[in-house]
Tab-separated table of C-alpha atoms in Angstrom:
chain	number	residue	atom	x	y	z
A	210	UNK	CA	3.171	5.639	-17.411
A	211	UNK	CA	6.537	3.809	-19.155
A	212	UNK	CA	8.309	3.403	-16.379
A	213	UNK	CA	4.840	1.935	-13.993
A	214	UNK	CA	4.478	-0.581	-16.788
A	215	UNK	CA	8.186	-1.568	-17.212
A	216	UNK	CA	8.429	-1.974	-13.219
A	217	UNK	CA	5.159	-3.875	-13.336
A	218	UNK	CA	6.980	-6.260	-15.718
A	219	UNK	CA	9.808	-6.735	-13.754
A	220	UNK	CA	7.679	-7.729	-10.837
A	221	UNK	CA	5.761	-10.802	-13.603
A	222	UNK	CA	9.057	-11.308	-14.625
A	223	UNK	CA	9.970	-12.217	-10.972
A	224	UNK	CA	6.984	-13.648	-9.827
A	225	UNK	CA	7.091	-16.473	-12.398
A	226	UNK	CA	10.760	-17.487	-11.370
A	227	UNK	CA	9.509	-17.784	-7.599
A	228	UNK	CA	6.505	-19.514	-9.016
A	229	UNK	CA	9.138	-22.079	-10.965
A	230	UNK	CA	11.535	-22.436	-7.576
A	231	UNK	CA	8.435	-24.369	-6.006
A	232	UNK	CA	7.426	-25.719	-9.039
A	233	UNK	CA	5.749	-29.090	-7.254
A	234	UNK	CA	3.831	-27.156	-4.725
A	235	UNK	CA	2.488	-24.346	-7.054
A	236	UNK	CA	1.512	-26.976	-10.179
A	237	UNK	CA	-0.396	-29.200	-6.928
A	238	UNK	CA	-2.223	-25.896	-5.578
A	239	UNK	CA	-2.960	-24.884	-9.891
A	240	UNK	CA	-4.391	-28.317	-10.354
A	241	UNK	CA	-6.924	-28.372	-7.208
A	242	UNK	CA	-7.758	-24.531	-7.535
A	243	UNK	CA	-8.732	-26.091	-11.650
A	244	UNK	CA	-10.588	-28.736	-10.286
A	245	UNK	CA	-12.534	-26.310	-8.267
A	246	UNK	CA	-13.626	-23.694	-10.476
A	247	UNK	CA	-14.469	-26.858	-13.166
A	248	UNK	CA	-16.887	-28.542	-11.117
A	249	UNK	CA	-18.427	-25.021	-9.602
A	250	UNK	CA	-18.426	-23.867	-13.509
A	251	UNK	CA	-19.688	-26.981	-14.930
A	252	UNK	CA	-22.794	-27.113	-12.721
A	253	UNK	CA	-23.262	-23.504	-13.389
A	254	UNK	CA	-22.939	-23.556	-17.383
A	255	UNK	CA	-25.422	-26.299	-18.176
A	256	UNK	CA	-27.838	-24.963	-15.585
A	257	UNK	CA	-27.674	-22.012	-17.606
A	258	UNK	CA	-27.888	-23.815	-20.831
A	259	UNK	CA	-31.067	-25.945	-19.484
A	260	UNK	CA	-32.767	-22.778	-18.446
A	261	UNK	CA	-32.358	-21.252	-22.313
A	262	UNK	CA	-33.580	-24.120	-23.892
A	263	UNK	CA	-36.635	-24.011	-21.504
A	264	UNK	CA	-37.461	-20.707	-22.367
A	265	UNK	CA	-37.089	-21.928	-26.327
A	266	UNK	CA	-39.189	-24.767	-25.581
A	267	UNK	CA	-41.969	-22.723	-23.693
A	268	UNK	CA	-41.735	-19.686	-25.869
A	269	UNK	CA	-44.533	-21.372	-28.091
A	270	UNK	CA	-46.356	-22.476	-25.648
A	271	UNK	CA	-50.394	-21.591	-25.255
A	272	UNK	CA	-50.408	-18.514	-23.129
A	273	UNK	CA	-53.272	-19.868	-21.054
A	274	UNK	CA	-54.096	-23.457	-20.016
A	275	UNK	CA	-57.022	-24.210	-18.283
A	276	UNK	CA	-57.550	-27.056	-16.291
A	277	UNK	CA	-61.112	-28.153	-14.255
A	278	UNK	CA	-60.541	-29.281	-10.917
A	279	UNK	CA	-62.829	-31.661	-9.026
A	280	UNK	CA	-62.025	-31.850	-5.299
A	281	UNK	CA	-58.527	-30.166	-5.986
A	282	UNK	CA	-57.357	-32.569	-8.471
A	283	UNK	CA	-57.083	-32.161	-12.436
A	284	UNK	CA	-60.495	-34.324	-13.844
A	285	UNK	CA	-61.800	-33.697	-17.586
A	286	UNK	CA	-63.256	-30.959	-19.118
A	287	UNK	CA	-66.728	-31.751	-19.694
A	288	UNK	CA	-68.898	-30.284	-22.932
A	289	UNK	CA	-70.161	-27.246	-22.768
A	290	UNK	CA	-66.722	-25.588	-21.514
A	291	UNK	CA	-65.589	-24.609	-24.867
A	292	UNK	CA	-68.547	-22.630	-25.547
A	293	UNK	CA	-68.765	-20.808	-22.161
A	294	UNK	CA	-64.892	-19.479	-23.001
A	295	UNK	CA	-65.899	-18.424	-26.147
A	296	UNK	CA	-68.501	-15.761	-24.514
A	297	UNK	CA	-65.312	-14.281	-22.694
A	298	UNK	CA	-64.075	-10.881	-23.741
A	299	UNK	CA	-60.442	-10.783	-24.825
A	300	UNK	CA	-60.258	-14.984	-25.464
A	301	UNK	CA	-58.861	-15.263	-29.470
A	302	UNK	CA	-59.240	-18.865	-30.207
A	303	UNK	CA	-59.715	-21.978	-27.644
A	304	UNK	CA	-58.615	-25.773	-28.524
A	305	UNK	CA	-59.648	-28.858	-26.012
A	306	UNK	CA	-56.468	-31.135	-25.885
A	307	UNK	CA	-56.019	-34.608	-25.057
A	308	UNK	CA	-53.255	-35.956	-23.404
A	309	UNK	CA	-52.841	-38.527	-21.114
A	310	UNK	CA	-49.561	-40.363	-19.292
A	311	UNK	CA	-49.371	-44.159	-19.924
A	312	UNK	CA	-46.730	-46.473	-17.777
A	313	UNK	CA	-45.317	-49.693	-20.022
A	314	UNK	CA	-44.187	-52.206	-18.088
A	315	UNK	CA	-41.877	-53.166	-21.188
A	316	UNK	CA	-39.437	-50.627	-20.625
A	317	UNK	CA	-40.348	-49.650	-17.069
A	318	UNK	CA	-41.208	-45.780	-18.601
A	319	UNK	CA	-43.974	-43.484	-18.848
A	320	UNK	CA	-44.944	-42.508	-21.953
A	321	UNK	CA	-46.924	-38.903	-23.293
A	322	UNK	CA	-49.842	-40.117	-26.035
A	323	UNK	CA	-51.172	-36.804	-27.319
A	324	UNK	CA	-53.636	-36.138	-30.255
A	325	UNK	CA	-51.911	-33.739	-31.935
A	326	UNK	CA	-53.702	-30.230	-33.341
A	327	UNK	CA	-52.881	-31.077	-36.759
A	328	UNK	CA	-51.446	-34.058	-39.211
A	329	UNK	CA	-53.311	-36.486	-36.548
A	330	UNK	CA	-51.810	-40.160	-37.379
A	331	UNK	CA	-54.378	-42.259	-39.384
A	332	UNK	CA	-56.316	-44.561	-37.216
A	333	UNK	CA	-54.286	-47.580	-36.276
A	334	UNK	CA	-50.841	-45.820	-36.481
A	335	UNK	CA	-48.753	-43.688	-34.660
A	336	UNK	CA	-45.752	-41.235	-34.373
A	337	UNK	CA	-42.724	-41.791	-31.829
A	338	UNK	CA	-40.353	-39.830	-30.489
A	339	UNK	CA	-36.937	-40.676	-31.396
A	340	UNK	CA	-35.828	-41.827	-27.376
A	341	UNK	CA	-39.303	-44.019	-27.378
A	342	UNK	CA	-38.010	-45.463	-30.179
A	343	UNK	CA	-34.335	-46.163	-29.394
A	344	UNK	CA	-35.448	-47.803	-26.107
A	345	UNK	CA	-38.037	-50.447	-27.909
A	346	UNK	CA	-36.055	-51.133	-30.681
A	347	UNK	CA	-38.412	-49.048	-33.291
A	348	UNK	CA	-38.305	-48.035	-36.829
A	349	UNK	CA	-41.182	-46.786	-39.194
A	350	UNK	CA	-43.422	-49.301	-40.496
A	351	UNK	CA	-43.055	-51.733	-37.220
A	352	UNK	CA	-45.826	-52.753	-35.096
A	353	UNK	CA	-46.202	-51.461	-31.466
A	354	UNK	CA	-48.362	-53.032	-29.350
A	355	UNK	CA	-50.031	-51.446	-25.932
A	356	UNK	CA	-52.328	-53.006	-23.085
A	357	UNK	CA	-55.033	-50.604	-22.291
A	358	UNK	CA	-55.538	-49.796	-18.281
A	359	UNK	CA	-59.020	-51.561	-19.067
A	360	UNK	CA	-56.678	-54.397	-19.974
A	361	UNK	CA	-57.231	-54.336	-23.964
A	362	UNK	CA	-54.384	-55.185	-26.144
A	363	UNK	CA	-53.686	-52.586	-28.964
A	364	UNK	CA	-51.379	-52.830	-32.164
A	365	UNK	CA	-50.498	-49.775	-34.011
A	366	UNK	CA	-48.218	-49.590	-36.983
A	367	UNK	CA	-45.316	-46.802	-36.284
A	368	UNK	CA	-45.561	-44.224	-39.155
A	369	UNK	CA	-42.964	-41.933	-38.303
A	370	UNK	CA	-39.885	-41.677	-35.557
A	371	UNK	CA	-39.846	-37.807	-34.666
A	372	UNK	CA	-37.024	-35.996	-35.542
A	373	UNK	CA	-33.743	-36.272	-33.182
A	374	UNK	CA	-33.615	-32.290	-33.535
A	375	UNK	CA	-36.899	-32.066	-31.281
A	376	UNK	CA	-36.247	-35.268	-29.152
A	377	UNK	CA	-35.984	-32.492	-25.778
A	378	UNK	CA	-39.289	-32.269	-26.064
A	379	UNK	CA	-40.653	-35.226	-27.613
A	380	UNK	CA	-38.661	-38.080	-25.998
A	381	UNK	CA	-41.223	-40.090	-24.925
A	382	UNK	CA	-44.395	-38.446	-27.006
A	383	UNK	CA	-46.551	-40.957	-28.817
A	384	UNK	CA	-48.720	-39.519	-31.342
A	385	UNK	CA	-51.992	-40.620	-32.392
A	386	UNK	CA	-55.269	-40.125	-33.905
A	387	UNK	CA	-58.861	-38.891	-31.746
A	388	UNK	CA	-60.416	-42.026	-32.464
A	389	UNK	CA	-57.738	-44.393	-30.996
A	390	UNK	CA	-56.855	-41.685	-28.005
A	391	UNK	CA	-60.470	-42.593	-26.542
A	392	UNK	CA	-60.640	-45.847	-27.475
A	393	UNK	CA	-57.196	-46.601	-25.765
A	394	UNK	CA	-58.323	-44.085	-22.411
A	395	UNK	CA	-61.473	-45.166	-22.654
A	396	UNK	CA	-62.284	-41.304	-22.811
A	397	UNK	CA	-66.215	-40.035	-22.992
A	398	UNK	CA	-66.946	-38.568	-26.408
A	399	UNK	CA	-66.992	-34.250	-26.046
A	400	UNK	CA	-64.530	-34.671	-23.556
A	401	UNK	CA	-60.819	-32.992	-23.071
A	402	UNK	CA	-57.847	-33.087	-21.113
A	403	UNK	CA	-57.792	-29.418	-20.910
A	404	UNK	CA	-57.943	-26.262	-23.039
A	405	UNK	CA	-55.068	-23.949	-24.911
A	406	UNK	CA	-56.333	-20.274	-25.365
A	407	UNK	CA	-54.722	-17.771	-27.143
A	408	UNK	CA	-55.274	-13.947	-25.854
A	409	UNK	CA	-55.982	-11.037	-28.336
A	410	UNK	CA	-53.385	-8.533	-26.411
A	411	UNK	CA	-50.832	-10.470	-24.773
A	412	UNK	CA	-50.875	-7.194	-22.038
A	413	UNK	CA	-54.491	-8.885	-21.122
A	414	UNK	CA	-53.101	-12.050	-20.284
A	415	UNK	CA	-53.773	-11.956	-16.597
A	416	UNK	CA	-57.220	-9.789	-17.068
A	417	UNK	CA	-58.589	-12.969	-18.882
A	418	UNK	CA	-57.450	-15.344	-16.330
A	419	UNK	CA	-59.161	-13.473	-13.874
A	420	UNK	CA	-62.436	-13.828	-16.230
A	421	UNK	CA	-62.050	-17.277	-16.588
A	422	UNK	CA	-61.623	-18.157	-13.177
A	423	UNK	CA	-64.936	-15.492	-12.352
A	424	UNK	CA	-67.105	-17.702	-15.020
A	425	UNK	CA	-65.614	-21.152	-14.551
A	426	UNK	CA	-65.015	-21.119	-9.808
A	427	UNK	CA	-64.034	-24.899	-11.038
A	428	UNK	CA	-61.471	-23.823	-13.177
A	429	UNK	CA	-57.634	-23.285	-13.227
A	430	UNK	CA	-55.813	-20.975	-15.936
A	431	UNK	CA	-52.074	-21.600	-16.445
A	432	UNK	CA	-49.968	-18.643	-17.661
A	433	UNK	CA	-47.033	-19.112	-19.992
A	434	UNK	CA	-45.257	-17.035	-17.512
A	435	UNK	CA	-46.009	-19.123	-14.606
A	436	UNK	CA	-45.145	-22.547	-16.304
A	437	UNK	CA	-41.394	-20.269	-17.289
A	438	UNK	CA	-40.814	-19.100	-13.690
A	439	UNK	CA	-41.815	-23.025	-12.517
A	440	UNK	CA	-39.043	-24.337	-14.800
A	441	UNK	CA	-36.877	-21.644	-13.957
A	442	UNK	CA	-37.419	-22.641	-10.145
A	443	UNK	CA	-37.107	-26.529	-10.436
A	444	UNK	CA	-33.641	-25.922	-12.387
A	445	UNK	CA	-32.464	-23.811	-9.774
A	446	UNK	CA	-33.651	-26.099	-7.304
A	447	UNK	CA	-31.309	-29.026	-8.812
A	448	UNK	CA	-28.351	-26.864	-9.729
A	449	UNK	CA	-28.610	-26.358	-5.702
A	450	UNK	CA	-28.380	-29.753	-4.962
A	451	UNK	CA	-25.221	-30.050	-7.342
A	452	UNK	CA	-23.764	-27.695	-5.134
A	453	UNK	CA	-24.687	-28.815	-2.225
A	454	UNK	CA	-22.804	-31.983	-3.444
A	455	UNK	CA	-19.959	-30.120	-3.939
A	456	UNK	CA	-19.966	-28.439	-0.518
A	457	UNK	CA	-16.707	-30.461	0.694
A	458	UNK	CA	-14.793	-29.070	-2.102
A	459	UNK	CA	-15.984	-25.498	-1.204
A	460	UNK	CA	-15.077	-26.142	2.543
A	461	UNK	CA	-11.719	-27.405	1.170
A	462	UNK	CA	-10.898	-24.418	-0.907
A	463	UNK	CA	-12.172	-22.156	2.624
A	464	UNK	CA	-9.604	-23.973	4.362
A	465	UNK	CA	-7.066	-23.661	1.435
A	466	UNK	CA	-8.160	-19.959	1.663
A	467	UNK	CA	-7.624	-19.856	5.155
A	468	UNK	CA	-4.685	-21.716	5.338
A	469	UNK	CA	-2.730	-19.218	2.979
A	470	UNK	CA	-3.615	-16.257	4.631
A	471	UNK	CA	-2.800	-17.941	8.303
A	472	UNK	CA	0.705	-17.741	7.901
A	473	UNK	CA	4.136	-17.942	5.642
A	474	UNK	CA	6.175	-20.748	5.647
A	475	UNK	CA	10.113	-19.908	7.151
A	476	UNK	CA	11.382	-20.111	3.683
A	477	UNK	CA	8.670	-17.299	2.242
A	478	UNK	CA	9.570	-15.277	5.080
A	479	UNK	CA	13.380	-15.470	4.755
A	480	UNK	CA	12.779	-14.928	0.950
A	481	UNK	CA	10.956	-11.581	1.763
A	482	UNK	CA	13.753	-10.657	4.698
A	483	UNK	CA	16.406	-10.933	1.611
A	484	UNK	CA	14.190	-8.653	-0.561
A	485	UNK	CA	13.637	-5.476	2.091
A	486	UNK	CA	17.286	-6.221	2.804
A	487	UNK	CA	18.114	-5.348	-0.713
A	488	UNK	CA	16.197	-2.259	-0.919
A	489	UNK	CA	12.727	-3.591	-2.131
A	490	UNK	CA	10.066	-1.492	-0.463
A	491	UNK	CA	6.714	-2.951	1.647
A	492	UNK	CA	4.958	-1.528	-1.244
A	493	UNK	CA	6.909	-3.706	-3.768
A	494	UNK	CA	6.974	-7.090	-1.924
A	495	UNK	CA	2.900	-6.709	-1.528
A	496	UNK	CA	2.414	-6.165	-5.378
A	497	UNK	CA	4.763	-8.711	-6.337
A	498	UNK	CA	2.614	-11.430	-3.858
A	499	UNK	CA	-0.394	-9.768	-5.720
A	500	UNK	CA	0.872	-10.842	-9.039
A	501	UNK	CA	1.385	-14.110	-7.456
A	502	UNK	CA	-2.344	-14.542	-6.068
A	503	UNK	CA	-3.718	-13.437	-9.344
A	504	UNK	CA	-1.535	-15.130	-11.857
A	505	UNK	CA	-1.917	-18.800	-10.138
A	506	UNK	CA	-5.813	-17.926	-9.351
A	507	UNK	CA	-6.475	-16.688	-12.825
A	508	UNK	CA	-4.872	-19.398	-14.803
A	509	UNK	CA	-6.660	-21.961	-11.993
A	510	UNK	CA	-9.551	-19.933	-13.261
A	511	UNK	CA	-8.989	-19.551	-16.668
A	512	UNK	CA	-8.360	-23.350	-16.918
A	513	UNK	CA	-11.668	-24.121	-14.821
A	514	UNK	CA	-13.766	-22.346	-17.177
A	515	UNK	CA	-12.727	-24.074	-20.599
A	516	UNK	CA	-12.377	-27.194	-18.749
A	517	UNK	CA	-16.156	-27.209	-18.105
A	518	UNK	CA	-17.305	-25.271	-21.099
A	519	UNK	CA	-15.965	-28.081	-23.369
A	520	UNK	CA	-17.647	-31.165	-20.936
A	521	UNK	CA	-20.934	-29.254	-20.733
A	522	UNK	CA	-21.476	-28.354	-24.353
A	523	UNK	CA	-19.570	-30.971	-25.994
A	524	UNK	CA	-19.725	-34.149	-23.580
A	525	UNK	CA	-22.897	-33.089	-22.321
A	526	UNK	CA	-21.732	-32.544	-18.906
A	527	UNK	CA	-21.608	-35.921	-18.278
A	528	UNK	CA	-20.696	-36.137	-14.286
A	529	UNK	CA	-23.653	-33.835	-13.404
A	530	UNK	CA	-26.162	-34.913	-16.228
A	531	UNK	CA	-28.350	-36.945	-13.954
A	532	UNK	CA	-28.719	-34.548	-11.086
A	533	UNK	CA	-29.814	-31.144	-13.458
A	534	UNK	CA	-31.494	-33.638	-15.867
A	535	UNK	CA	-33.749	-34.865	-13.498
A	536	UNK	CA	-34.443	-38.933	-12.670
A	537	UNK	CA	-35.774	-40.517	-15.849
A	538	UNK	CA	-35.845	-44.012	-17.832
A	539	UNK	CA	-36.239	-42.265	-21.160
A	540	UNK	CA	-33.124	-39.995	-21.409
A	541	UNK	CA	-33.821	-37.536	-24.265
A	542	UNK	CA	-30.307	-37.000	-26.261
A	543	UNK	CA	-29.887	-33.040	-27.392
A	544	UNK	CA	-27.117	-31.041	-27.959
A	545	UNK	CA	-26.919	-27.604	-25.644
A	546	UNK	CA	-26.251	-24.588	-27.288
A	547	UNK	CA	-23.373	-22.468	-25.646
A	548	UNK	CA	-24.553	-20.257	-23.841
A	549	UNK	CA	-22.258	-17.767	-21.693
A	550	UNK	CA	-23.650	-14.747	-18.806
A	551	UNK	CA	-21.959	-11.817	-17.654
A	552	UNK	CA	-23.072	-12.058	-14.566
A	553	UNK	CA	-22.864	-15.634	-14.396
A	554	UNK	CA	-19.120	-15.354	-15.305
A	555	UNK	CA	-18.584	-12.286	-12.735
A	556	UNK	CA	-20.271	-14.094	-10.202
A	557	UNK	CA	-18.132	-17.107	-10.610
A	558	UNK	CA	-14.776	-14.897	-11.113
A	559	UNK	CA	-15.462	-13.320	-7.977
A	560	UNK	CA	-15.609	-16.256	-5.484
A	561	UNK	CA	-13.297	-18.250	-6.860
A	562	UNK	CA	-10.338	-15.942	-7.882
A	563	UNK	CA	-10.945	-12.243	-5.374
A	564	UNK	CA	-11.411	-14.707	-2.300
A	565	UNK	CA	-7.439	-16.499	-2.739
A	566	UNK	CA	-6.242	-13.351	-4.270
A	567	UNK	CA	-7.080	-11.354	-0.738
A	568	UNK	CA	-5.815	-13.972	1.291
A	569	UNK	CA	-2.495	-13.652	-0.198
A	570	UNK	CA	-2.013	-10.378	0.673
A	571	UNK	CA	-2.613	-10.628	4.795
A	572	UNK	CA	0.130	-12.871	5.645
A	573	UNK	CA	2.563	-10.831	2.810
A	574	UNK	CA	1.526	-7.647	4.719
A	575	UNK	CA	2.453	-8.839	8.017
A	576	UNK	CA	6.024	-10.424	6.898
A	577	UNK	CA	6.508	-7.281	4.773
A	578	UNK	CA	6.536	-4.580	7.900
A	579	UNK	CA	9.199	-6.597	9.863
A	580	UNK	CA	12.626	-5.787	10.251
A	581	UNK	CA	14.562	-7.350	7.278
A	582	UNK	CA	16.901	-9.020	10.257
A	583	UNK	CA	14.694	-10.704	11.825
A	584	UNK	CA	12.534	-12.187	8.860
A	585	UNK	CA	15.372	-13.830	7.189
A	586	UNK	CA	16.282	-15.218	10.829
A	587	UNK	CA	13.454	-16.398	10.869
């Protein structure tokens, strides 16, 4: 096993002096190989990262929502509906929630006015989320005023800015009491938006869907499960689209790929001619190419990877934040928690470094079998 390992450092030993002989080329082929596995890493770390703090967001989420539908589209739940549910087997405890969308022409965003379960605002005032408030200039204590769709003006007195640690999911949330929710929506009194239920056995989950939509044909239940695997889909959906944008530097790399195992150039060749000439074996001049392919295509790799782990999670992955983000006025600030997959890593390990690391070997292979003579001839 000694000698294996002293011959394989001989080889390194080697390889890196070649490496430093065409020190301009190999540092130019490094740097775009880098560049390569950054962007292709980047857009695959903070998708990954989004896609956690989803599934932290959601995991408190109502297991069912139920919506009414009136010619396909979401309309109120009228009275009456809460009591119905509460004649199903298996339902724990049902809430109606209100919650409407509101567009303010000040700064050109929608906001999210909810009535909140508990620790409702006293009439006249409000809570804002910490974006909300960033964008109109807001602290506590401040006046905010809001035109009604009927066209009535509002004034509320801002009680509280949310906390920045929950402004993912309260960027642009406005909370406020019943009383000024239906006054400012206009909203008939017994009335919700929709209704949370919470199952007995969360293994029944689906069971009481089913029961709901039997009872209630005008109904909709929303899973937990269904709302993750939505998520899930729309964040895969844009982490596609950042790679489609980056399809010209995947063709490039294919044609880098392609271009390396094409052919040597006359001074590889006559390089290799030298070594059978000296007594180096086909076996030898293929594993000391190997070492080549995997020591410039792991550092390229190596130097990728921390490249875009440190602008993901700390500059917030700033060249690909719109795209996985999604198009919004109100950009919520939050910090992403690392988060790094095995398979993610593997994934991106294998077609980035096994693809260049192959096509090394093919041209090496072909110059290698030659007669000595006529490879350093040329």
């Amino acid at each position: 096993m000694r000698p294996w390992i002293e011959k394989q450092r001989y080889l390194i030993d080697y390889t890196l002096a070649a490496l430093a002989r065409r020190k301009a080329r190999n540092l130019g082929l490094l740097a775009v190989y880098a560049l390569l596995v950054f962007m292709l890493a980047s857009v695959s770390l903070f998708g990954q990262a989004l896609r956690q703090e989803a599934a932290a967001v959601l995991a408190d989420s109502p297991e069912v929502i139920l919506q009414r539908l009136v010619a396909g589209r979401h309309d109120l739940i009228p009275p009456g509906y809460l009591e119905k549910i509460g004649r199903i087997r298996g339902v724990q405890h049902q809430q109606g929630r209100l919650w409407g969308y509101y567009y303010d022409p000040v700064s050109k965003a929608n906001y999210t006015l909810l009535v909140p379960a508990a620790e409702a605002p006293a009439p006249g005032h409000l809570r804002l989320g910490a974006t909300l408030a960033r964008e109109r200039g807001l602290q506590a204590g401040q006046p905010l005023s809001l035109r009604s769709y009927g066209g009535k003006l509002f004034t509320f007195t801002v009680d509280e800015v949310l906390p920045a640690s929950s402004e993912l999911i309260s960027a642009d949330l406005v909370l406020l009491g019943e009383a000024d929710f239906r006054a400012f929506f206009d909203y008939p009194a017994g009335h919700y938006t929709d209704i949370a239920l919470s199952v007995a056995n969360p293994q029944e989950v689906r069971n009481v869907a089913a029961k709901l939509s039997a009872a209630l044909p005008d109904a909709r239940p929303i899973l937990r499960e269904e709302m993750r695997r939505t998520y899930a889909s729309l964040l895969d959906w844009r982490e596609g689209i950042a790679l489609a944008l980056l399809a010209a530097a995947l063709l490039a790399f294919a044609i880098l790929a392609w271009e390396k195992a094409s052919g040597l150039s006359a001074d590889e060749r006559r390089e290799i001619g030298i070594l059978k000439a000296i007594g180096w074996e086909t076996g030898d001049v293929l594993r000391m190419k190997l070492w080549e392919g995997l020591l410039i295509s792991f550092s390229a790799f190596l130097l990728g990877l921390v490249g875009a782990y440190v602008h993901v999670f700390h500059f917030g992955a700033r060249l690909f934040e719109p795209v996985l983000k999604g198009w919004a006025v109100l950009y919520p600030r939050f910090t992403l928690v690392p988060q790094l997959d095995g398979l993610q890593l593997f994934t991106l390990f294998f077609f980035t470094v096994v693809p260049y690391t192959a096509a090394v070997l093919v041209p090496i292979w072909r110059a290698a079998i030659i007669d000595p003579d006529a490879a350093m001839r040329g």
